Short mmCIF file of C-alpha atoms in Angstrom, two decimals:
data_model
loop_
_atom_site.label_atom_id
_atom_site.label_comp_id
_atom_site.label_asym_id
_atom_site.label_seq_id
_atom_site.Cartn_x
_atom_site.Cartn_y
_atom_site.Cartn_z
CA MET A 1 39.80 -48.73 3.95
CA ARG A 2 36.58 -47.31 2.45
CA ILE A 3 33.25 -48.22 4.05
CA SER A 4 30.08 -47.67 2.05
CA PHE A 5 27.34 -45.55 3.58
CA ASN A 6 24.92 -48.51 3.60
CA ARG A 7 27.39 -50.71 5.44
CA PHE A 8 28.14 -47.91 7.88
CA ARG A 9 24.41 -47.36 8.41
CA GLY A 10 23.98 -51.07 9.05
CA PHE A 11 26.71 -50.96 11.64
CA LEU A 12 25.01 -48.07 13.41
CA LEU A 13 21.69 -49.93 13.37
CA PHE A 14 23.32 -53.05 14.75
CA ALA A 15 25.03 -51.08 17.49
CA ALA A 16 21.82 -49.27 18.36
CA LEU A 17 19.90 -52.54 18.62
CA GLY A 18 22.61 -54.02 20.77
CA LEU A 19 22.60 -51.06 23.14
CA ALA A 20 18.81 -51.14 23.30
CA GLY A 21 18.97 -54.81 24.24
CA LEU A 22 21.45 -54.11 26.99
CA SER A 23 19.25 -51.33 28.33
CA ALA A 24 16.17 -53.56 28.26
CA SER A 25 17.97 -56.37 30.04
CA ALA A 26 18.99 -53.93 32.75
CA GLY A 27 15.35 -52.92 33.26
CA ALA A 28 15.80 -49.41 31.78
CA ARG A 29 14.56 -47.89 28.52
CA ALA A 30 16.62 -45.43 26.45
CA PRO A 31 15.00 -41.96 26.32
CA ALA A 32 13.31 -41.02 23.04
CA PRO A 33 15.35 -38.54 21.02
CA ALA A 34 14.15 -34.95 21.31
CA LYS A 35 12.30 -33.58 18.29
CA ALA A 36 14.05 -30.86 16.36
CA PRO A 37 12.24 -27.52 16.67
CA ALA A 38 9.94 -26.71 13.77
CA ASP A 39 11.41 -24.39 11.15
CA PRO A 40 9.46 -21.11 11.58
CA VAL A 41 9.85 -20.21 7.90
CA VAL A 42 8.47 -23.52 6.70
CA GLN A 43 5.65 -23.22 9.21
CA ALA A 44 4.88 -19.71 7.96
CA VAL A 45 4.64 -20.89 4.36
CA LYS A 46 2.33 -23.74 5.36
CA LYS A 47 0.13 -21.28 7.21
CA CYS A 48 0.04 -18.46 4.66
CA ARG A 49 0.33 -20.15 1.26
CA SER A 50 -3.29 -21.34 1.10
CA ALA A 51 -4.65 -17.78 1.49
CA ASP A 52 -5.33 -15.52 -1.48
CA GLY A 53 -4.55 -11.91 -2.30
CA GLU A 54 -4.66 -9.51 0.59
CA LYS A 55 -5.19 -12.27 3.16
CA LYS A 56 -1.91 -13.86 2.09
CA ARG A 57 -0.09 -10.52 2.31
CA THR A 58 -1.55 -9.90 5.76
CA CYS A 59 -0.47 -13.37 6.90
CA TYR A 60 3.13 -12.95 5.75
CA THR A 61 3.25 -9.40 7.08
CA ALA A 62 2.32 -10.68 10.55
CA VAL A 63 5.07 -13.31 10.37
CA LEU A 64 7.70 -10.74 9.39
CA ASP A 65 6.46 -8.27 12.02
CA ALA A 66 6.92 -10.94 14.69
CA ARG A 67 10.47 -11.59 13.46
CA LEU A 68 11.14 -7.85 13.52
CA ALA A 69 9.99 -7.65 17.13
CA GLY A 70 12.17 -10.58 18.16
CA GLY A 71 15.33 -10.06 16.13
CA GLY A 72 15.35 -6.68 14.42
CA ALA A 73 15.44 -5.65 10.79
CA ALA A 74 18.42 -7.80 9.75
CA ALA A 75 16.72 -10.94 11.05
CA ALA A 76 13.50 -10.02 9.26
CA ILE A 77 15.36 -9.52 5.97
CA GLN A 78 16.95 -12.95 6.40
CA MET A 79 13.52 -14.47 6.95
CA LEU A 80 12.22 -12.67 3.86
CA ASP A 81 15.09 -14.17 1.84
CA ARG A 82 13.90 -17.65 2.77
CA LEU A 83 10.21 -16.90 2.23
CA VAL A 84 11.02 -15.64 -1.27
CA ALA A 85 12.77 -18.93 -2.03
CA LEU A 86 9.75 -20.98 -0.91
CA ASP A 87 6.77 -19.01 -2.24
CA PRO A 88 6.76 -17.21 -5.64
CA ASP A 89 4.00 -14.89 -4.43
CA VAL A 90 6.33 -13.53 -1.75
CA ARG A 91 8.92 -12.78 -4.43
CA ARG A 92 6.29 -10.83 -6.38
CA ASP A 93 5.51 -8.66 -3.33
CA ALA A 94 9.01 -8.72 -1.82
CA HIS A 95 9.65 -5.02 -2.36
CA MET A 96 6.57 -4.19 -0.31
CA TYR A 97 7.63 -6.50 2.55
CA ALA A 98 11.18 -5.09 2.51
CA HIS A 99 9.75 -1.57 2.50
CA ARG A 100 7.80 -2.32 5.65
CA ILE A 101 10.90 -3.73 7.33
CA GLY A 102 12.77 -0.53 6.52
CA VAL A 103 9.99 1.59 8.00
CA SER A 104 10.42 -0.24 11.27
CA ALA A 105 14.22 -0.20 11.20
CA LEU A 106 14.42 3.53 12.02
CA LYS A 107 13.94 4.35 15.68
CA SER A 108 14.87 8.03 15.49
CA PRO A 109 15.26 10.61 12.69
CA SER A 110 18.89 11.06 13.76
CA GLU A 111 19.73 7.41 13.02
CA VAL A 112 19.17 7.16 9.26
CA GLY A 113 22.77 6.11 8.60
CA ALA A 114 22.68 3.39 11.26
CA ALA A 115 19.32 2.10 10.02
CA PHE A 116 20.71 1.85 6.48
CA THR A 117 23.34 -0.61 7.72
CA THR A 118 20.57 -3.06 8.71
CA CYS A 119 19.15 -3.03 5.15
CA THR A 120 20.33 -4.67 1.95
CA PRO A 121 19.76 -3.54 -1.65
CA ALA A 122 17.72 -6.69 -2.36
CA TYR A 123 14.11 -6.51 -3.51
CA GLN A 124 14.60 -3.30 -5.46
CA SER A 125 15.94 -1.55 -2.36
CA GLY A 126 12.61 -1.62 -0.53
CA CYS A 127 14.23 -1.57 2.92
CA TYR A 128 16.15 1.63 2.15
CA HIS A 129 12.98 3.28 0.85
CA GLY A 130 11.17 2.35 4.05
CA VAL A 131 13.86 3.92 6.23
CA ILE A 132 13.47 7.25 4.43
CA GLN A 133 9.68 7.02 4.61
CA SER A 134 9.95 6.48 8.35
CA TYR A 135 12.27 9.49 8.65
CA PHE A 136 9.70 11.80 7.09
CA MET A 137 6.85 10.30 9.09
CA ALA A 138 8.81 11.14 12.24
CA ARG A 139 9.65 14.66 11.09
CA GLU A 140 6.02 15.31 10.17
CA SER A 141 4.72 14.08 13.53
CA GLU A 142 7.26 16.37 15.21
CA GLY A 143 6.31 19.38 13.07
CA GLY A 144 9.56 19.43 11.10
CA ALA A 145 9.56 21.37 7.83
CA VAL A 146 11.26 20.38 4.58
CA THR A 147 14.09 22.82 3.89
CA ALA A 148 17.10 22.93 1.58
CA GLU A 149 19.25 22.25 4.65
CA SER A 150 17.25 19.20 5.71
CA VAL A 151 17.20 17.51 2.28
CA GLU A 152 20.89 18.26 1.67
CA ALA A 153 21.85 16.82 5.06
CA LEU A 154 19.81 13.62 4.92
CA CYS A 155 22.13 11.70 2.56
CA ALA A 156 25.34 13.64 3.25
CA ASP A 157 26.98 10.73 5.09
CA HIS A 158 27.14 8.72 1.85
CA ARG A 159 28.09 11.50 -0.56
CA GLU A 160 31.85 10.90 -0.49
CA THR A 161 32.04 7.29 0.71
CA ARG A 162 29.31 4.99 -0.62
CA LYS A 163 27.87 5.95 -4.00
CA ASP A 164 25.54 2.94 -3.87
CA LEU A 165 24.04 4.14 -0.59
CA LEU A 166 23.88 7.71 -1.89
CA PHE A 167 21.66 6.45 -4.72
CA GLN A 168 19.49 4.46 -2.33
CA CYS A 169 19.17 7.43 0.02
CA THR A 170 18.33 10.08 -2.57
CA HIS A 171 15.93 7.78 -4.42
CA GLY A 172 14.31 6.94 -1.09
CA LEU A 173 14.17 10.66 -0.37
CA GLY A 174 11.82 11.01 -3.35
CA HIS A 175 9.59 8.27 -1.95
CA GLY A 176 9.49 9.93 1.44
CA LEU A 177 8.73 13.37 0.05
CA ALA A 178 5.86 12.00 -2.06
CA ILE A 179 4.33 10.39 1.01
CA LEU A 180 4.90 13.52 3.07
CA ARG A 181 3.13 15.61 0.41
CA ASN A 182 0.24 13.15 0.29
CA HIS A 183 1.27 12.02 -3.21
CA ASP A 184 0.87 15.49 -4.68
CA LEU A 185 3.50 15.03 -7.36
CA PRO A 186 4.32 18.68 -8.21
CA GLU A 187 4.75 19.51 -4.52
CA ALA A 188 7.11 16.56 -3.95
CA LEU A 189 9.11 17.45 -7.06
CA LYS A 190 9.53 21.00 -5.75
CA ASP A 191 11.04 19.52 -2.60
CA CYS A 192 13.50 17.51 -4.72
CA ASP A 193 14.44 20.75 -6.45
CA LEU A 194 15.92 21.91 -3.14
CA LEU A 195 18.85 19.54 -3.72
CA SER A 196 21.83 21.42 -5.15
CA ARG A 197 23.40 18.53 -7.11
CA PRO A 198 21.76 17.64 -10.46
CA GLY A 199 22.41 13.91 -10.17
CA GLU A 200 20.81 13.74 -6.75
CA ARG A 201 17.83 15.74 -7.97
CA GLU A 202 17.25 13.21 -10.77
CA MET A 203 17.37 10.30 -8.32
CA CYS A 204 14.95 12.11 -6.04
CA TYR A 205 12.59 12.86 -8.95
CA ALA A 206 12.54 9.17 -9.90
CA GLY A 207 11.64 8.23 -6.34
CA THR A 208 8.68 10.61 -6.29
CA PHE A 209 7.37 9.29 -9.61
CA MET A 210 7.70 5.69 -8.44
CA GLU A 211 5.98 6.30 -5.11
CA THR A 212 3.12 8.30 -6.65
CA LEU A 213 2.51 5.84 -9.46
CA VAL A 214 2.65 2.73 -7.32
CA HIS A 215 0.36 4.32 -4.75
CA ALA A 216 -2.19 4.98 -7.50
CA THR A 217 -2.00 1.55 -9.14
CA ASP A 218 -1.30 -0.69 -6.13
CA PRO A 219 -2.22 0.94 -2.81
CA HIS A 220 -1.11 -2.17 -0.90
CA HIS A 221 2.49 -1.56 -2.00
CA VAL A 222 3.48 0.53 1.01
CA VAL A 223 2.38 0.06 4.58
CA ALA A 224 3.00 2.48 7.39
CA ARG A 225 5.19 1.77 10.37
CA ALA A 226 4.89 -1.74 11.78
CA GLU A 227 4.22 -1.21 15.46
CA THR A 228 6.14 -4.27 16.61
CA ALA A 229 9.59 -2.77 16.98
CA ALA A 230 8.80 0.52 18.68
CA ALA A 231 5.99 2.45 20.30
CA PRO A 232 3.39 3.87 17.90
CA ARG A 233 3.94 7.41 16.73
CA ALA A 234 1.39 10.11 17.30
CA GLY A 235 -1.66 9.69 15.13
CA ASN A 236 -0.49 6.34 13.77
CA GLY A 237 -1.73 3.63 16.06
CA ALA A 238 -2.39 0.00 15.27
CA GLU A 239 -5.51 0.86 13.32
CA GLY A 240 -3.70 3.70 11.49
CA HIS A 241 -1.65 1.65 9.02
CA ASP A 242 -2.72 3.74 6.11
CA HIS A 243 -0.61 4.60 3.13
CA HIS A 244 -0.46 8.31 3.69
CA GLY A 245 1.24 8.65 7.06
CA PRO A 246 -0.02 10.12 10.31
CA ALA A 247 -1.30 13.52 9.21
CA HIS A 248 -3.52 12.24 6.43
CA ALA A 249 -5.13 9.08 7.76
CA GLY A 250 -8.86 8.99 7.23
CA THR A 251 -9.24 12.60 6.07
CA ASP A 252 -10.40 14.31 2.89
CA ALA A 253 -6.85 15.66 2.58
CA ALA A 254 -5.86 12.15 1.43
CA LYS A 255 -6.99 13.12 -2.08
CA PRO A 256 -4.08 14.83 -3.89
CA SER A 257 -4.90 17.95 -5.89
CA PHE A 258 -2.81 16.69 -8.81
CA PRO A 259 -4.25 13.41 -10.17
CA ALA A 260 -1.69 10.65 -10.48
CA LEU A 261 -3.20 9.09 -13.62
CA ASP A 262 -5.23 10.11 -16.66
CA PRO A 263 -6.71 7.20 -18.65
CA ALA A 264 -7.26 9.54 -21.61
CA ASP A 265 -3.52 10.27 -21.89
CA LEU A 266 -1.08 7.36 -21.72
CA HIS A 267 1.83 9.80 -21.39
CA TYR A 268 0.42 11.61 -18.34
CA PRO A 269 1.81 12.83 -15.91
CA CYS A 270 4.96 13.28 -18.02
CA SER A 271 2.96 15.28 -20.56
CA ALA A 272 1.76 17.71 -17.86
CA LEU A 273 5.04 18.57 -16.18
CA ALA A 274 8.05 20.75 -16.92
CA GLU A 275 10.63 19.35 -19.33
CA LYS A 276 13.26 19.06 -16.59
CA TYR A 277 11.26 16.19 -15.08
CA LEU A 278 10.82 14.34 -18.37
CA ILE A 279 13.59 11.71 -18.13
CA ALA A 280 12.82 10.80 -14.53
CA CYS A 281 9.10 10.56 -15.34
CA TYR A 282 9.59 8.18 -18.26
CA THR A 283 11.69 5.82 -16.15
CA LEU A 284 8.33 4.66 -14.74
CA GLN A 285 5.80 5.68 -17.37
CA THR A 286 5.23 2.26 -18.95
CA SER A 287 3.78 1.06 -15.64
CA ALA A 288 1.07 3.69 -16.05
CA MET A 289 0.57 2.73 -19.70
CA LEU A 290 0.23 -0.96 -18.87
CA HIS A 291 -2.20 -0.13 -16.09
CA HIS A 292 -4.45 1.71 -18.56
CA THR A 293 -4.10 -0.84 -21.40
CA LYS A 294 -4.71 -3.92 -19.22
CA ARG A 295 -1.13 -5.14 -19.64
CA ASP A 296 -1.02 -4.76 -23.43
CA PHE A 297 2.73 -4.82 -24.07
CA ALA A 298 2.42 -4.39 -27.82
CA ARG A 299 0.44 -1.19 -27.46
CA THR A 300 2.71 0.07 -24.71
CA ALA A 301 5.77 -0.49 -26.91
CA SER A 302 4.02 1.46 -29.64
CA GLU A 303 3.34 4.31 -27.21
CA CYS A 304 7.01 4.43 -26.20
CA GLY A 305 7.73 5.04 -29.88
CA ARG A 306 5.58 8.19 -29.57
CA ALA A 307 7.33 9.51 -26.47
CA PRO A 308 9.30 12.77 -26.81
CA GLU A 309 12.57 12.00 -28.57
CA LYS A 310 14.57 13.05 -25.51
CA ALA A 311 12.84 10.39 -23.38
CA ARG A 312 12.16 7.67 -25.96
CA THR A 313 15.04 5.39 -25.02
CA THR A 314 14.18 5.84 -21.35
CA CYS A 315 10.61 4.74 -22.06
CA PHE A 316 11.84 1.48 -23.62
CA VAL A 317 14.12 0.84 -20.63
CA SER A 318 11.03 1.30 -18.46
CA LEU A 319 9.21 -1.20 -20.67
CA GLY A 320 11.96 -3.72 -20.04
CA ARG A 321 11.62 -3.33 -16.29
CA ASP A 322 7.90 -4.09 -16.57
CA VAL A 323 8.61 -6.99 -18.93
CA SER A 324 10.87 -8.50 -16.27
CA THR A 325 8.08 -8.32 -13.71
CA ALA A 326 5.54 -9.85 -16.09
CA ALA A 327 7.82 -12.68 -17.23
CA LEU A 328 8.44 -13.93 -13.67
CA GLY A 329 11.87 -15.31 -14.48
CA ASP A 330 10.95 -16.82 -17.86
CA SER A 331 13.76 -15.52 -20.09
CA ALA A 332 12.13 -16.67 -23.31
CA GLN A 333 8.94 -14.83 -22.42
CA ALA A 334 10.86 -11.65 -21.60
CA VAL A 335 12.73 -11.82 -24.91
CA ARG A 336 9.41 -12.29 -26.71
CA LEU A 337 7.81 -9.28 -25.01
CA CYS A 338 10.80 -7.06 -25.78
CA GLY A 339 10.28 -8.11 -29.38
CA PHE A 340 7.31 -5.73 -29.50
CA ALA A 341 9.78 -2.83 -29.37
CA GLU A 342 11.09 -1.27 -32.54
CA ALA A 343 14.36 -2.93 -33.58
CA ALA A 344 16.38 0.19 -32.77
CA PHE A 345 15.03 0.23 -29.21
CA ARG A 346 15.11 -3.48 -28.36
CA PRO A 347 18.55 -3.11 -26.72
CA ALA A 348 16.99 -0.54 -24.38
CA CYS A 349 14.19 -2.95 -23.50
CA HIS A 350 16.68 -5.74 -22.73
CA ARG A 351 18.66 -3.25 -20.67
CA GLY A 352 15.57 -2.68 -18.56
CA VAL A 353 14.92 -6.41 -18.16
CA VAL A 354 18.41 -7.35 -17.01
CA GLY A 355 18.72 -4.28 -14.80
CA SER A 356 15.54 -5.33 -13.01
CA ILE A 357 16.77 -8.90 -12.64
CA VAL A 358 20.02 -7.74 -11.04
CA ASN A 359 18.25 -5.23 -8.82
CA MET A 360 15.77 -7.74 -7.46
CA ASN A 361 18.37 -9.60 -5.43
CA ALA A 362 21.33 -7.23 -5.84
CA ASP A 363 23.23 -10.03 -7.59
CA PRO A 364 24.84 -9.40 -11.00
CA ALA A 365 25.29 -13.13 -11.56
CA GLU A 366 21.52 -13.51 -11.89
CA GLY A 367 21.56 -11.39 -15.05
CA ILE A 368 23.91 -13.68 -16.97
CA PRO A 369 21.33 -16.38 -17.91
CA TYR A 370 19.06 -13.72 -19.36
CA CYS A 371 21.86 -12.28 -21.51
CA LYS A 372 22.51 -15.78 -22.83
CA ALA A 373 18.86 -16.02 -23.89
CA VAL A 374 19.00 -12.75 -25.85
CA THR A 375 19.75 -13.41 -29.52
CA GLU A 376 20.35 -10.09 -31.32
CA ALA A 377 24.00 -9.04 -31.18
CA GLU A 378 23.58 -5.42 -30.09
CA SER A 379 20.98 -6.37 -27.48
CA LYS A 380 23.29 -9.06 -26.14
CA ARG A 381 26.20 -6.59 -25.92
CA VAL A 382 24.05 -4.09 -24.04
CA CYS A 383 22.71 -6.80 -21.75
CA TYR A 384 26.16 -7.95 -20.67
CA ALA A 385 27.38 -4.36 -20.31
CA VAL A 386 24.50 -3.62 -17.94
CA VAL A 387 25.36 -6.64 -15.79
CA GLY A 388 28.88 -5.28 -15.35
CA GLN A 389 27.69 -1.74 -14.72
CA GLN A 390 25.12 -2.84 -12.14
CA ALA A 391 27.75 -4.83 -10.30
CA LEU A 392 29.83 -1.69 -9.79
CA VAL A 393 27.11 0.08 -7.78
CA LEU A 394 27.07 -2.77 -5.25
CA PRO A 395 29.50 -3.23 -2.36
CA ASN A 396 32.73 -4.91 -3.56
CA GLY A 397 31.61 -4.08 -7.06
CA GLU A 398 34.85 -4.83 -8.93
CA THR A 399 35.11 -8.28 -7.39
CA ARG A 400 31.44 -9.06 -7.98
CA ARG A 401 31.70 -7.98 -11.59
CA GLU A 402 34.68 -10.27 -12.17
CA GLN A 403 32.85 -13.19 -10.55
CA ALA A 404 29.64 -12.66 -12.50
CA CYS A 405 31.30 -12.08 -15.84
CA ARG A 406 33.25 -15.35 -15.66
CA ALA A 407 29.98 -17.07 -16.61
CA ALA A 408 29.42 -14.87 -19.68
CA GLU A 409 29.65 -16.26 -23.18
CA PRO A 410 33.30 -15.89 -24.29
CA ASP A 411 32.48 -13.51 -27.14
CA TRP A 412 30.80 -11.13 -24.71
CA LEU A 413 33.20 -11.26 -21.76
CA GLU A 414 34.78 -7.93 -22.66
CA ALA A 415 31.40 -6.22 -22.82
CA CYS A 416 30.52 -7.57 -19.37
CA LEU A 417 33.83 -6.35 -17.95
CA GLY A 418 33.43 -2.92 -19.52
CA ARG A 419 36.45 -3.28 -21.77
CA PRO A 420 36.66 -2.30 -25.45
CA PRO A 421 36.47 -5.28 -27.83
CA SER A 422 39.78 -6.89 -28.73
CA PRO A 423 41.16 -5.68 -32.09
CA ALA A 424 40.98 -8.02 -35.04
CA PRO A 425 44.27 -9.77 -35.90
CA PRO A 426 46.42 -8.28 -38.70
CA GLY A 427 45.09 -9.09 -42.15
CA GLY A 428 41.59 -9.62 -40.84
CA GLY A 429 42.24 -13.13 -39.49
CA LEU A 430 40.93 -16.40 -40.84
#
């Protein structure tokens, strides 16, 4: 027999009233039910959401630091996941918050591998980057030098087992070296050159360019070690949360000898460095262009068309990454902004958009709706192909690709799965 919820609720109410009457007649009152504990994430959003700019970031940082102190890095990442879902401003700055969590996850330079296991690739891998930053902060405070042996050994644990973590580690290595060298780009690049494997050098280069550029355009992006999970390191006390690390705080040495930006040259620093750094440099260069042009995407697309031929496609992929950030999840807006690219390079722009979408939460399924919004055939093919490719660099990549691609438009399923298109039927079909 089926009982409707309303009838069942009425029965419960009747029973409750009857029991209350019995208790009253016996001269006793039923105890009031205990209140459920307040949700700390909801409380944090209520507290921090009304603040603006840096005050809001400081408020959320304090909340996450407290969670770090009480539950460790994994618990803080889980809290960040929920904050992102409740406040769009947290999503916008999520990489910075994850970076800070990673800085605090490392307790000793010998525990990089273990610290990596507490991170996730979400939020553009900020937690992994923070672990490597913390490693170099510790080595610097202990007087450790950067050598070919030290940079080769840092990511060795992942070289033969986890290609996804090898990427995160070597890219994070670039971030850490840039911070260690006080954002002197040529010096950090020289350190990357100590790596013997070309692919790892390229990943390291890209990390140095990202760290140097973001430091110049958004100095709030990275924060030094949060002192909630471990004792402060030498020279980096509670008031020392500066972007440079312990050796550079509050000194004239904080000014790098190689300027990060040149408003008179939209292709700088790529235009001032050796050709071997060109591709890695242009993976980030549109962020510099947009900084100088006050977010003028049309002009930036035009500048990508003037990039050296070798790096032109890379520049448009970079544009797509920045388009994704600007569009804030609005697929139609992202498609419109990629429309500023030359027709031949629009697929590259869409590649950058969908790659950024997948990287934000390390979820290939999140790229599918964007690919559906793309209209041009070649751009759509590239978009779906990137979703499948990005899935493969995540844990359980084959399974995740299959799951994500099930939601693809039927005509583009093969592209998503990385298979060649099915041949046309004999005679050309009907």
